[in-house]
PDB file of C-alpha atoms in Angstrom:
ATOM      1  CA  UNK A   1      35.813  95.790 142.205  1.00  0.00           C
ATOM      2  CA  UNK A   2      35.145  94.104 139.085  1.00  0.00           C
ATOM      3  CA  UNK A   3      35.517  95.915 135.909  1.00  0.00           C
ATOM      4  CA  UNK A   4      34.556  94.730 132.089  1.00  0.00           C
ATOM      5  CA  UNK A   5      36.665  95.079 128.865  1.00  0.00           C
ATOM      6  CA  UNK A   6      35.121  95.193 125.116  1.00  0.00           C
ATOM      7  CA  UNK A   7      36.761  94.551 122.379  1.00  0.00           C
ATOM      8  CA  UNK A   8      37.988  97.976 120.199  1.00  0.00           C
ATOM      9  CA  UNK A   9      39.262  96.142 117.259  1.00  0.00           C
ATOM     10  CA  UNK A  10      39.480  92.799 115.387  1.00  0.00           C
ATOM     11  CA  UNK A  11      42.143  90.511 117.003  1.00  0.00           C
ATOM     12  CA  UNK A  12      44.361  91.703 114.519  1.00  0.00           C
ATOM     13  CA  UNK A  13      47.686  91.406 116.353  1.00  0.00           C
ATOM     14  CA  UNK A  14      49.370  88.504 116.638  1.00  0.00           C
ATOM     15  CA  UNK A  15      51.185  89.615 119.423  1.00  0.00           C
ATOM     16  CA  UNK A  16      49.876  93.435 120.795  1.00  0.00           C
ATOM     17  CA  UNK A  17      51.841  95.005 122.857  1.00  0.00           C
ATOM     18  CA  UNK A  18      53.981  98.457 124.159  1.00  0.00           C
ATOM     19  CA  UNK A  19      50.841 101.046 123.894  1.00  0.00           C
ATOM     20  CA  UNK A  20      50.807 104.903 124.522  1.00  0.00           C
ATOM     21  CA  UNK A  21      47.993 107.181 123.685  1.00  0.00           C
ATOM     22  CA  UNK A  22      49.514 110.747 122.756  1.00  0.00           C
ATOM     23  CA  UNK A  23      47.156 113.723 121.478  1.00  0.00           C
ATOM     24  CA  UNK A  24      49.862 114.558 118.579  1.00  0.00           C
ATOM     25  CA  UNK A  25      48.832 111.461 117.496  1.00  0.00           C
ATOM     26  CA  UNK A  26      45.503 111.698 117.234  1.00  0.00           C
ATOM     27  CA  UNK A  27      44.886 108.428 119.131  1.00  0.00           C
ATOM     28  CA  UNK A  28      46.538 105.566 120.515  1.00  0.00           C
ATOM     29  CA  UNK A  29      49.709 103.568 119.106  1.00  0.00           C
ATOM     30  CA  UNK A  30      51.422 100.081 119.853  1.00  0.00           C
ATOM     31  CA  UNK A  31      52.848  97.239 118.456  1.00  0.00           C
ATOM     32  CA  UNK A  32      52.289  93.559 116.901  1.00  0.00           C
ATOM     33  CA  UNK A  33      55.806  93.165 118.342  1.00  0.00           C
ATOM     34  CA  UNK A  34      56.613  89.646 116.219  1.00  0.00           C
ATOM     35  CA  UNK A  35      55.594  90.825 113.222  1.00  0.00           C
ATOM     36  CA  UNK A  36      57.574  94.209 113.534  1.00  0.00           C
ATOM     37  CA  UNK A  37      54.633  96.513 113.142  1.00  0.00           C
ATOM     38  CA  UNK A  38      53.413  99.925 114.731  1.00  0.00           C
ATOM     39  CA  UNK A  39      49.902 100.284 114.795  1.00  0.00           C
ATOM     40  CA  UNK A  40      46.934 103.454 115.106  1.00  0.00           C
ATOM     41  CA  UNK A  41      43.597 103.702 116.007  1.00  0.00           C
ATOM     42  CA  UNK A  42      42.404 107.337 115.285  1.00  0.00           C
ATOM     43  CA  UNK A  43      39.212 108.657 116.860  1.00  0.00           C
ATOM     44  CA  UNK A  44      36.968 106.796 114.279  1.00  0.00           C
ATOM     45  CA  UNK A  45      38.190 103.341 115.182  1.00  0.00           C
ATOM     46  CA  UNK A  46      40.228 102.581 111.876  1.00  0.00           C
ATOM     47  CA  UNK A  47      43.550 100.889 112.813  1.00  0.00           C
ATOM     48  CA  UNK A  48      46.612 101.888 110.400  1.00  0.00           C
ATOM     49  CA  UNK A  49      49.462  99.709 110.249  1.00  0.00           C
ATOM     50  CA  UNK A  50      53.091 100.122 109.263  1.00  0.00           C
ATOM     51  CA  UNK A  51      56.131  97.802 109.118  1.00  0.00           C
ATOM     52  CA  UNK A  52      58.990  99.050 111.018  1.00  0.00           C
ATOM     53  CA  UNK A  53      61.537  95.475 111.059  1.00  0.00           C
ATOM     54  CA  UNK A  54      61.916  92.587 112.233  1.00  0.00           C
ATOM     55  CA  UNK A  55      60.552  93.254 115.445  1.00  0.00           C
ATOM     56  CA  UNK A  56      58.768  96.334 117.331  1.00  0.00           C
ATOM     57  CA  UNK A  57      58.876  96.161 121.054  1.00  0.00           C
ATOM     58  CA  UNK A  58      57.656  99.633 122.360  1.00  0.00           C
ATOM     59  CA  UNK A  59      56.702 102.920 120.701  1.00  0.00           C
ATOM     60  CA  UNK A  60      56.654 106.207 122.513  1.00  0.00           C
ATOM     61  CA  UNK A  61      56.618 109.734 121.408  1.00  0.00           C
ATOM     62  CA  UNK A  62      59.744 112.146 121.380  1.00  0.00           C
ATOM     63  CA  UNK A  63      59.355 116.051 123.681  1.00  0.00           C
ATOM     64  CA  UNK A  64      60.024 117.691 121.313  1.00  0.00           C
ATOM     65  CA  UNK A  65      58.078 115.658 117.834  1.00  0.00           C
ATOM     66  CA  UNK A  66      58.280 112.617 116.601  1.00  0.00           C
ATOM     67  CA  UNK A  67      58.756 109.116 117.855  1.00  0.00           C
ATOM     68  CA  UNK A  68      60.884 106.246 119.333  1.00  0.00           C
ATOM     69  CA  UNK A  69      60.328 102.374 118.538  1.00  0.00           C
ATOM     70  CA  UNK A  70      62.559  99.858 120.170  1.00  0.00           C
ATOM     71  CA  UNK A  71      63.460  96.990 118.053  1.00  0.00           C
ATOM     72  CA  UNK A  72      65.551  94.413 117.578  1.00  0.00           C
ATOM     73  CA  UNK A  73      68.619  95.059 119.136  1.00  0.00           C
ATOM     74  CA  UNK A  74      68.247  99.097 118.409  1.00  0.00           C
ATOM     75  CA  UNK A  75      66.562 102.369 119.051  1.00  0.00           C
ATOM     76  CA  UNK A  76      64.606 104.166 115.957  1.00  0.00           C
ATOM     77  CA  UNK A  77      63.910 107.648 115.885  1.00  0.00           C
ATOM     78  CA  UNK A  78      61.298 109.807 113.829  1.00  0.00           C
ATOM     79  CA  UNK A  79      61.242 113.121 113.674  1.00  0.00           C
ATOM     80  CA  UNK A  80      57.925 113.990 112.794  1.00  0.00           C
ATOM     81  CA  UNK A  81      54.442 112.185 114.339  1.00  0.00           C
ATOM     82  CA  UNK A  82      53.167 111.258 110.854  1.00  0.00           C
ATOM     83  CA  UNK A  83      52.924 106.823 111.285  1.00  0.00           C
ATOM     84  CA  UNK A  84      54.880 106.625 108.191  1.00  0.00           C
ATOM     85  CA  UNK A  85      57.794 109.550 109.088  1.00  0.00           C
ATOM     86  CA  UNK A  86      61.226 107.827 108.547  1.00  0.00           C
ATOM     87  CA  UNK A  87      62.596 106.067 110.761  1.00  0.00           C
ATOM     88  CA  UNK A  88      66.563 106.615 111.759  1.00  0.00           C
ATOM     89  CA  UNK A  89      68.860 103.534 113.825  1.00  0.00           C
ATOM     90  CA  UNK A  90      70.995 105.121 116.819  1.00  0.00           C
ATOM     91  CA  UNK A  91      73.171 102.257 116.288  1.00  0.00           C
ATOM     92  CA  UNK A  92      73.135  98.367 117.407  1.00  0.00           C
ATOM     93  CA  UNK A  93      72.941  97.882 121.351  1.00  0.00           C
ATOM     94  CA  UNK A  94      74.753  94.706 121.263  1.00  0.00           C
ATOM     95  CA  UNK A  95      75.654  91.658 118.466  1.00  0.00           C
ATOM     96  CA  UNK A  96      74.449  88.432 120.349  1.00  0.00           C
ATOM     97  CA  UNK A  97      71.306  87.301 118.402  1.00  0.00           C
ATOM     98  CA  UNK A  98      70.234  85.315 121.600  1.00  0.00           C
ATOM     99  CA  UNK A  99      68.960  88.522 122.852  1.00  0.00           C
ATOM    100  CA  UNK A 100      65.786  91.266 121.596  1.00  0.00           C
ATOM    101  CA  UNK A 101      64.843  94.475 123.099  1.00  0.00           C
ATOM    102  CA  UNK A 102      61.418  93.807 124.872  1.00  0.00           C
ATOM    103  CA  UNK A 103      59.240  96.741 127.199  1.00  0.00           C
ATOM    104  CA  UNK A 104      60.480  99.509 127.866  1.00  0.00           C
ATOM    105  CA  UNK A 105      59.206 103.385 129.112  1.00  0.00           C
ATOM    106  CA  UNK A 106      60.591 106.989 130.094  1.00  0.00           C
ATOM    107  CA  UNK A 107      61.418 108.596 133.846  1.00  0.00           C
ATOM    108  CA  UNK A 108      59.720 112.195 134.159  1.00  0.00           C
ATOM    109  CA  UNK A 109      62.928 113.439 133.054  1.00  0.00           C
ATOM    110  CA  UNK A 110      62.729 112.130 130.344  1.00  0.00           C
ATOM    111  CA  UNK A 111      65.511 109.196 130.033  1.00  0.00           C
ATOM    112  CA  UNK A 112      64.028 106.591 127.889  1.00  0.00           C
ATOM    113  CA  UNK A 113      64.740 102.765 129.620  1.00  0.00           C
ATOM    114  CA  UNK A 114      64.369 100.109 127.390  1.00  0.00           C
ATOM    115  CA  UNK A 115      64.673  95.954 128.603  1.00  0.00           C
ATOM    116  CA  UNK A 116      66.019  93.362 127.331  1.00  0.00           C
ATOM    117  CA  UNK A 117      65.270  89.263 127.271  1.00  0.00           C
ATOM    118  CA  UNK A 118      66.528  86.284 125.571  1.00  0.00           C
ATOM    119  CA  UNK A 119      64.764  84.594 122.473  1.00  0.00           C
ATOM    120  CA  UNK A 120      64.481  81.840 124.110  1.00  0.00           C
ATOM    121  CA  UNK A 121      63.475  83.090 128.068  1.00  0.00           C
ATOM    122  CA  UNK A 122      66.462  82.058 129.270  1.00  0.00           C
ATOM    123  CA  UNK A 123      66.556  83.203 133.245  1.00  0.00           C
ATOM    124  CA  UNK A 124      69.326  86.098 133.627  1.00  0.00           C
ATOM    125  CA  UNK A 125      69.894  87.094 130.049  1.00  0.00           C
ATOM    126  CA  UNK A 126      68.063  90.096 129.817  1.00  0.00           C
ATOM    127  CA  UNK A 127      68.960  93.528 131.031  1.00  0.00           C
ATOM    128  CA  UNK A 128      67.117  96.951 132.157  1.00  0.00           C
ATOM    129  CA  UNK A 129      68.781  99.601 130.236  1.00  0.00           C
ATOM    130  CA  UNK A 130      68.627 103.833 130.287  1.00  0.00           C
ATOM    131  CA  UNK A 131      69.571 105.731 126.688  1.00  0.00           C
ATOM    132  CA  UNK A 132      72.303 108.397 127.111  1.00  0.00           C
ATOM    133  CA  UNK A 133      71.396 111.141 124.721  1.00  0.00           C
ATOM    134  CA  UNK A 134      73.259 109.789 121.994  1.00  0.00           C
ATOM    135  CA  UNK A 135      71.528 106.367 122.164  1.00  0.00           C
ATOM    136  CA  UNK A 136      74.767 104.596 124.002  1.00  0.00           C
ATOM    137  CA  UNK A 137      72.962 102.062 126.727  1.00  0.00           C
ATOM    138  CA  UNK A 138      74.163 101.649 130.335  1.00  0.00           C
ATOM    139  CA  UNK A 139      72.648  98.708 132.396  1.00  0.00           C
ATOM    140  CA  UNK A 140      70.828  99.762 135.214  1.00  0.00           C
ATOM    141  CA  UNK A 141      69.553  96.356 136.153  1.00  0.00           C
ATOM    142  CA  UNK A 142      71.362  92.809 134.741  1.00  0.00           C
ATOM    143  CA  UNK A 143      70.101  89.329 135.507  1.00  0.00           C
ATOM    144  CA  UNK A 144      66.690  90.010 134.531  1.00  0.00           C
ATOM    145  CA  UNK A 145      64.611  87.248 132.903  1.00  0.00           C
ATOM    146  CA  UNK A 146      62.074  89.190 130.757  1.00  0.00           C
ATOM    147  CA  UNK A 147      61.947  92.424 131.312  1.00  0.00           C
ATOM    148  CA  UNK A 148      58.563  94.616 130.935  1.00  0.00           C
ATOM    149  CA  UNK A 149      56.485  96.702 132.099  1.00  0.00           C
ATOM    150  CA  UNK A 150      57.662  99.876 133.909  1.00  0.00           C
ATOM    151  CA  UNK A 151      55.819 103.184 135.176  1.00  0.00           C
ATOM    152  CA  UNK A 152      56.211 106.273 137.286  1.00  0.00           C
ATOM    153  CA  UNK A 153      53.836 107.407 140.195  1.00  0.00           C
ATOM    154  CA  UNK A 154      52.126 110.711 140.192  1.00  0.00           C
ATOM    155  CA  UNK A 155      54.609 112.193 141.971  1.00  0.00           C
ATOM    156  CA  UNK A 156      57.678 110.712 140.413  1.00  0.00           C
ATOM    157  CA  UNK A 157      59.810 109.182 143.219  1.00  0.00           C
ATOM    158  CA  UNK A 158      58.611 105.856 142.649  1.00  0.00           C
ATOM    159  CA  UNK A 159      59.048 103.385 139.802  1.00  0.00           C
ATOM    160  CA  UNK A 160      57.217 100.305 139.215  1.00  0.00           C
ATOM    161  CA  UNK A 161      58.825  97.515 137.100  1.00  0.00           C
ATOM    162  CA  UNK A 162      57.783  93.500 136.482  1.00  0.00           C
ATOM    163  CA  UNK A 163      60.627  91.193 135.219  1.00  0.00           C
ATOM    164  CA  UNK A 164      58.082  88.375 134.213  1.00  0.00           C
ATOM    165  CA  UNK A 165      59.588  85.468 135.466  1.00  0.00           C
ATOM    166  CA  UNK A 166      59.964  86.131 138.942  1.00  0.00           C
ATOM    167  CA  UNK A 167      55.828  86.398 138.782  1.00  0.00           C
ATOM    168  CA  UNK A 168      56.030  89.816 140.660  1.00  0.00           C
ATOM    169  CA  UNK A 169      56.045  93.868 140.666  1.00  0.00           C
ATOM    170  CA  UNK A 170      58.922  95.952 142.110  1.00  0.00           C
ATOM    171  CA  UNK A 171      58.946  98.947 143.324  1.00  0.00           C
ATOM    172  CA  UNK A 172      62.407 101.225 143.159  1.00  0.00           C
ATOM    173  CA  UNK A 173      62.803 104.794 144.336  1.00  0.00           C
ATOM    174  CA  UNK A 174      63.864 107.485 141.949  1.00  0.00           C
ATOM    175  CA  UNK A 175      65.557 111.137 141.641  1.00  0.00           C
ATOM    176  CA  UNK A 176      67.010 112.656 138.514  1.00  0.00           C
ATOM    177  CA  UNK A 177      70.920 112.583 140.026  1.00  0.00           C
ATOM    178  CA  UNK A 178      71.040 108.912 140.951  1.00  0.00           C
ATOM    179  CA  UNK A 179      68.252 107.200 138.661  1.00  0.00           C
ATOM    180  CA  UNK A 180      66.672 103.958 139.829  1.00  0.00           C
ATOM    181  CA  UNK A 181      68.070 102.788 143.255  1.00  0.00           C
ATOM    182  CA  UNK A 182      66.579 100.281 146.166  1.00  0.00           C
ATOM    183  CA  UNK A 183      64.722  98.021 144.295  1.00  0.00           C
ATOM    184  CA  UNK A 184      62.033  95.955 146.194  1.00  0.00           C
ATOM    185  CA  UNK A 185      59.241  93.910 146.390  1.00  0.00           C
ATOM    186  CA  UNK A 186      55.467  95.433 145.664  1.00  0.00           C
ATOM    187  CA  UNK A 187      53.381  92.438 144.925  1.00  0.00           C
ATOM    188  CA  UNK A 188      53.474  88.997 144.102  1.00  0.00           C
ATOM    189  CA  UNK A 189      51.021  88.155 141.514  1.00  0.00           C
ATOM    190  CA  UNK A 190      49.029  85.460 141.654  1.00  0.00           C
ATOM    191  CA  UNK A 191      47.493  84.267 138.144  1.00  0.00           C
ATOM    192  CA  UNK A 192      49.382  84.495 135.502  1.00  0.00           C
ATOM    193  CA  UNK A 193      52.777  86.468 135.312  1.00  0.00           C
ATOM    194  CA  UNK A 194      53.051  90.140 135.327  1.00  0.00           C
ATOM    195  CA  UNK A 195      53.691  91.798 131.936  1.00  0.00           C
ATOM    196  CA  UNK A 196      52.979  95.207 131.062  1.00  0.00           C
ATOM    197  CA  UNK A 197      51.517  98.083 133.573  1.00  0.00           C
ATOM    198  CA  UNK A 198      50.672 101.857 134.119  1.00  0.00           C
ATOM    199  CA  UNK A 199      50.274 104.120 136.727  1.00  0.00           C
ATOM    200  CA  UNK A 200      47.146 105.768 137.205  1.00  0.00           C
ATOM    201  CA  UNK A 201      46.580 109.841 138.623  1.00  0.00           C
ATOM    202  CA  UNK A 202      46.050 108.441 142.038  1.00  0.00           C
ATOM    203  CA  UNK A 203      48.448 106.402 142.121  1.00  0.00           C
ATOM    204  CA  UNK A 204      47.499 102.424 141.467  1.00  0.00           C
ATOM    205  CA  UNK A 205      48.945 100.395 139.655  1.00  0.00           C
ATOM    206  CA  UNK A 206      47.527  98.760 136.761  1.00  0.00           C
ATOM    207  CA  UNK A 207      49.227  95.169 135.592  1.00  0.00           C
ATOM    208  CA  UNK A 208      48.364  93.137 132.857  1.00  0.00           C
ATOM    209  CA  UNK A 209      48.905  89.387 133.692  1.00  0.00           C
ATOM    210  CA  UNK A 210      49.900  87.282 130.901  1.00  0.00           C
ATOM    211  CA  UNK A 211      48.181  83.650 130.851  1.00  0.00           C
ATOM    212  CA  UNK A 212      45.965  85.859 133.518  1.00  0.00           C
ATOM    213  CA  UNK A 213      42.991  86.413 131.347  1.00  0.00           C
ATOM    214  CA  UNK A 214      42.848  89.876 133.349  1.00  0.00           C
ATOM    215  CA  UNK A 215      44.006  92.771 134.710  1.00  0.00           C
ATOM    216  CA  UNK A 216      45.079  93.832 138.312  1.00  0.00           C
ATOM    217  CA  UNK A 217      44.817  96.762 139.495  1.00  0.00           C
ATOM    218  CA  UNK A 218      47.028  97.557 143.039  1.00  0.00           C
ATOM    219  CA  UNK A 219      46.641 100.421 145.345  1.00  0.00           C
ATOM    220  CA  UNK A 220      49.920 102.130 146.652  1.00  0.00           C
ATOM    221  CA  UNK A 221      49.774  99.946 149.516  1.00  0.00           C
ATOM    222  CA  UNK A 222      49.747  96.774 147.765  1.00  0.00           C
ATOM    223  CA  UNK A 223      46.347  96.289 148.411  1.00  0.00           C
ATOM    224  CA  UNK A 224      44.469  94.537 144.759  1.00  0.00           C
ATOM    225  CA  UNK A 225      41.583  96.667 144.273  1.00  0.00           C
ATOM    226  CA  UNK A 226      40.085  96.275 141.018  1.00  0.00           C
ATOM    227  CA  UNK A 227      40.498  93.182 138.366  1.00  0.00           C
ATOM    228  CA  UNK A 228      39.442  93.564 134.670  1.00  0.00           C
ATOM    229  CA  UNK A 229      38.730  90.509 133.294  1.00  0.00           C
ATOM    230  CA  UNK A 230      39.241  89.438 129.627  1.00  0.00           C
ATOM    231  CA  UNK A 231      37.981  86.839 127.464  1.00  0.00           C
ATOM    232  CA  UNK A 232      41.665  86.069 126.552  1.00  0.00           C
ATOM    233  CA  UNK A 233      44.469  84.601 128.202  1.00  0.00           C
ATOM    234  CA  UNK A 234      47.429  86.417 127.027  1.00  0.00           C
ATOM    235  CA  UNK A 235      46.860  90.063 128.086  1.00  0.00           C
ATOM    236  CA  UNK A 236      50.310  92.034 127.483  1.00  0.00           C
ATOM    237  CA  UNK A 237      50.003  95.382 128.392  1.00  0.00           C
ATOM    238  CA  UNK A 238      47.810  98.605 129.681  1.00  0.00           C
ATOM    239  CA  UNK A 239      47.689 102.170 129.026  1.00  0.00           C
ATOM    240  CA  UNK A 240      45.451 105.204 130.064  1.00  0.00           C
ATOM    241  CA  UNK A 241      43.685 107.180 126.378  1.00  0.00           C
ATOM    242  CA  UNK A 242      41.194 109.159 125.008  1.00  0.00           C
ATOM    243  CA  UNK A 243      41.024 112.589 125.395  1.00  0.00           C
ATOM    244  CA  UNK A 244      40.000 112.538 129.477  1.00  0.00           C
ATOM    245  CA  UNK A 245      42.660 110.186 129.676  1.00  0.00           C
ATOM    246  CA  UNK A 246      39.905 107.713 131.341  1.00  0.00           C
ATOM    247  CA  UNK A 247      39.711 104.946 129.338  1.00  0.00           C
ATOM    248  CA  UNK A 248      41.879 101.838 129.924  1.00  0.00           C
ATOM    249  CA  UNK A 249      43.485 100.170 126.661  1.00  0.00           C
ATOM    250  CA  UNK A 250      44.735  97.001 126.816  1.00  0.00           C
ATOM    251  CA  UNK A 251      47.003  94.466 124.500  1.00  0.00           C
ATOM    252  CA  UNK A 252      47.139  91.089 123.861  1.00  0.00           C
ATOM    253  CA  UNK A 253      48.216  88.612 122.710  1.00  0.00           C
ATOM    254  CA  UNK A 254      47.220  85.648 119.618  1.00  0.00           C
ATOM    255  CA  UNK A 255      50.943  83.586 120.269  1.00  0.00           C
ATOM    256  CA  UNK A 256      50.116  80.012 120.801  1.00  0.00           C
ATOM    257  CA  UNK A 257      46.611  80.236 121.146  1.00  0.00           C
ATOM    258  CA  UNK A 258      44.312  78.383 119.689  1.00  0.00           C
ATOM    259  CA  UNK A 259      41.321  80.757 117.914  1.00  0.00           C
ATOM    260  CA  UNK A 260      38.675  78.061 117.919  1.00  0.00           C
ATOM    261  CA  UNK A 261      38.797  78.819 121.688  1.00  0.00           C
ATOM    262  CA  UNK A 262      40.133  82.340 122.191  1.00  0.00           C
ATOM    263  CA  UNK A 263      38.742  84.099 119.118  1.00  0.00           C
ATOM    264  CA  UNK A 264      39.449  87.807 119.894  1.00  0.00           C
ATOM    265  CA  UNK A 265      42.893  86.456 120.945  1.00  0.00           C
ATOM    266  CA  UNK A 266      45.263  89.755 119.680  1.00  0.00           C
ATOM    267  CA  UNK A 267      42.219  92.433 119.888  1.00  0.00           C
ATOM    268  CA  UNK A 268      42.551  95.104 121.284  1.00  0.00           C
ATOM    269  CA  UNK A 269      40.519  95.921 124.323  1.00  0.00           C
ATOM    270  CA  UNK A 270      39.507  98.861 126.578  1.00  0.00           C
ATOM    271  CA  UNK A 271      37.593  99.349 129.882  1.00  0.00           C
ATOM    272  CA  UNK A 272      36.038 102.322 132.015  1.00  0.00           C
ATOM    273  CA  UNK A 273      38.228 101.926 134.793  1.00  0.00           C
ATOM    274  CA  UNK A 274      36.543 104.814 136.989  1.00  0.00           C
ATOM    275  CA  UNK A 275      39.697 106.624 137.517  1.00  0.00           C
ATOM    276  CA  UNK A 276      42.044 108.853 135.075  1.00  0.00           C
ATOM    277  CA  UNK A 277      45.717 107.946 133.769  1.00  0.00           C
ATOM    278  CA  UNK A 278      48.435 110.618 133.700  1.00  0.00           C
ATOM    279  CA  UNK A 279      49.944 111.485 130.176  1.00  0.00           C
ATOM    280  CA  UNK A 280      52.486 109.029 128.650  1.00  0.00           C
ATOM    281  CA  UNK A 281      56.116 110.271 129.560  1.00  0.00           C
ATOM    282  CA  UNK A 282      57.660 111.792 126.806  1.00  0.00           C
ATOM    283  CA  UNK A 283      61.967 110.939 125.905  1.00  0.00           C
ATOM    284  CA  UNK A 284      64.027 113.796 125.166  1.00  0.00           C
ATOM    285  CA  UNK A 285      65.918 111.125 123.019  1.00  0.00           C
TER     286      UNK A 285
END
């Protein structure tokens, strides 16, 4: 099934990514990840921006208020919803400058994971990492290239995850005592490379393929169902918004591109997929 995407806003990121719609909010929120920025679109379409650091890789709200934001090398915390609420380090996750936080996403318990890759895309540098409550990180996967996108099914023994350069989707099982175990193959994709992805309320999977000009959507089985297409190359990420939770947002991505040919290159963009998400997962961080 073939499904179209319009444009929401300008292509005013140069490099969208990490999105989550939460009704607190008002809207939806995600990052232009380079230039260390959060972003907002409220129910009237304006976009609100504010500078968090050096780099923003992944916002997602907080149980109980507030927000997270993954940056450099270090998990922020606000404790109120408000865009502009302060933000508070839990501490550096490691010193080597080689490596940046990158995607990351909660379990239904609501562990926050956060991944890790190298500046420079280095194969094996990056890491998958779960917060303990105090912010400490323990790897739960190592050897990872670039690690991104990661989601839940509906009925939350199953976690999807891409590590971009390996050009495919895992599957892993899950239960709150033992985490993330048995880690497998999904799918294989086959344009572009896997980057960001959400899980809808039946249970596909929806991948955004980077130098893909599109996204995939895969059944359970494995089976590709739908594909959005997009009038950009570098699509980052997907999430499920608006207040039925059936629209489909989607990132991307202005880095390298020339304009002249990819104009709305860093828009953002969102589809009528036909099916409903499931809310964002929420950290207890």
């Amino acid at each position: 099934m073939a499904i179209s995407a319009h444009p929401v806003t300008e292509p005013i990121a140069h490099h969208g990514e990490g999105p989550a719609w939460h009704p607190r909010w008002g809207g939806l929120r995600w990052v232009d990840m380079l230039a260390g920025d959060l972003l907002a679109l409220d129910a009237q379409g304006r976009v609100r921006r504010r500078h968090a650091g050096s780099l923003a890789a992944v916002i997602r709200p907080r149980a109980g208020g507030g927000f997270l934001v993954a940056a450099e090398r270090e998990l922020l915390l606000a404790d109120a919803d408000d865009l502009h609420a302060p933000l508070r380090s839990l501490g550096e996750a490691w010193q080597d400058p080689s490596v940046r936080m990158n995607e990351g996403g909660c379990d239904p318990d609501g562990r926050f994971y956060i991944g890790s890759m190298a500046w420079d895309e280095t194969p094996g540098k990056g890491s998958l990492y779960v917060a303990a409550p105090g912010g400490s990180l323990t790897v739960v996967l190592s050897g990872v290239g670039i690690s991104n996108g990661l989601d839940f099914s509906p009925s939350g023994d199953r976690a999807y995850y891409a590590d971009t350069l390996t050009g495919r989707v895992d599957v892993l099982d899950y239960d709150r005592e033992h985490g993330l175990t048995a880690r497998r193959p999904f799918v294989t994709v086959d344009r572009g490379k896997p980057d960001g992805l959400t899980v809808d309320a039946e249970g596909g999977v929806w991948v955004a393929l980077f130098d893909g000009g599109a996204v995939h959507r895969y059944a359970p089985d494995g089976t590709l169902d739908a594909v959005v297409e997009l009038p950009v190359r570098k699509v980052t990420a997907v999430t499920f918004g608006g207040d039925g939770l059936d629209r489909l947002f989607i990132t991307t991505s202005a880095v390298g591109v020339d304009r002249a040919e990819q104009p709305l290159a860093g828009a953002l963009f969102a589809a009528d997929p036909g099916v409903r998400g499931r809310p964002v997962l929420e950290t207890t961080l």
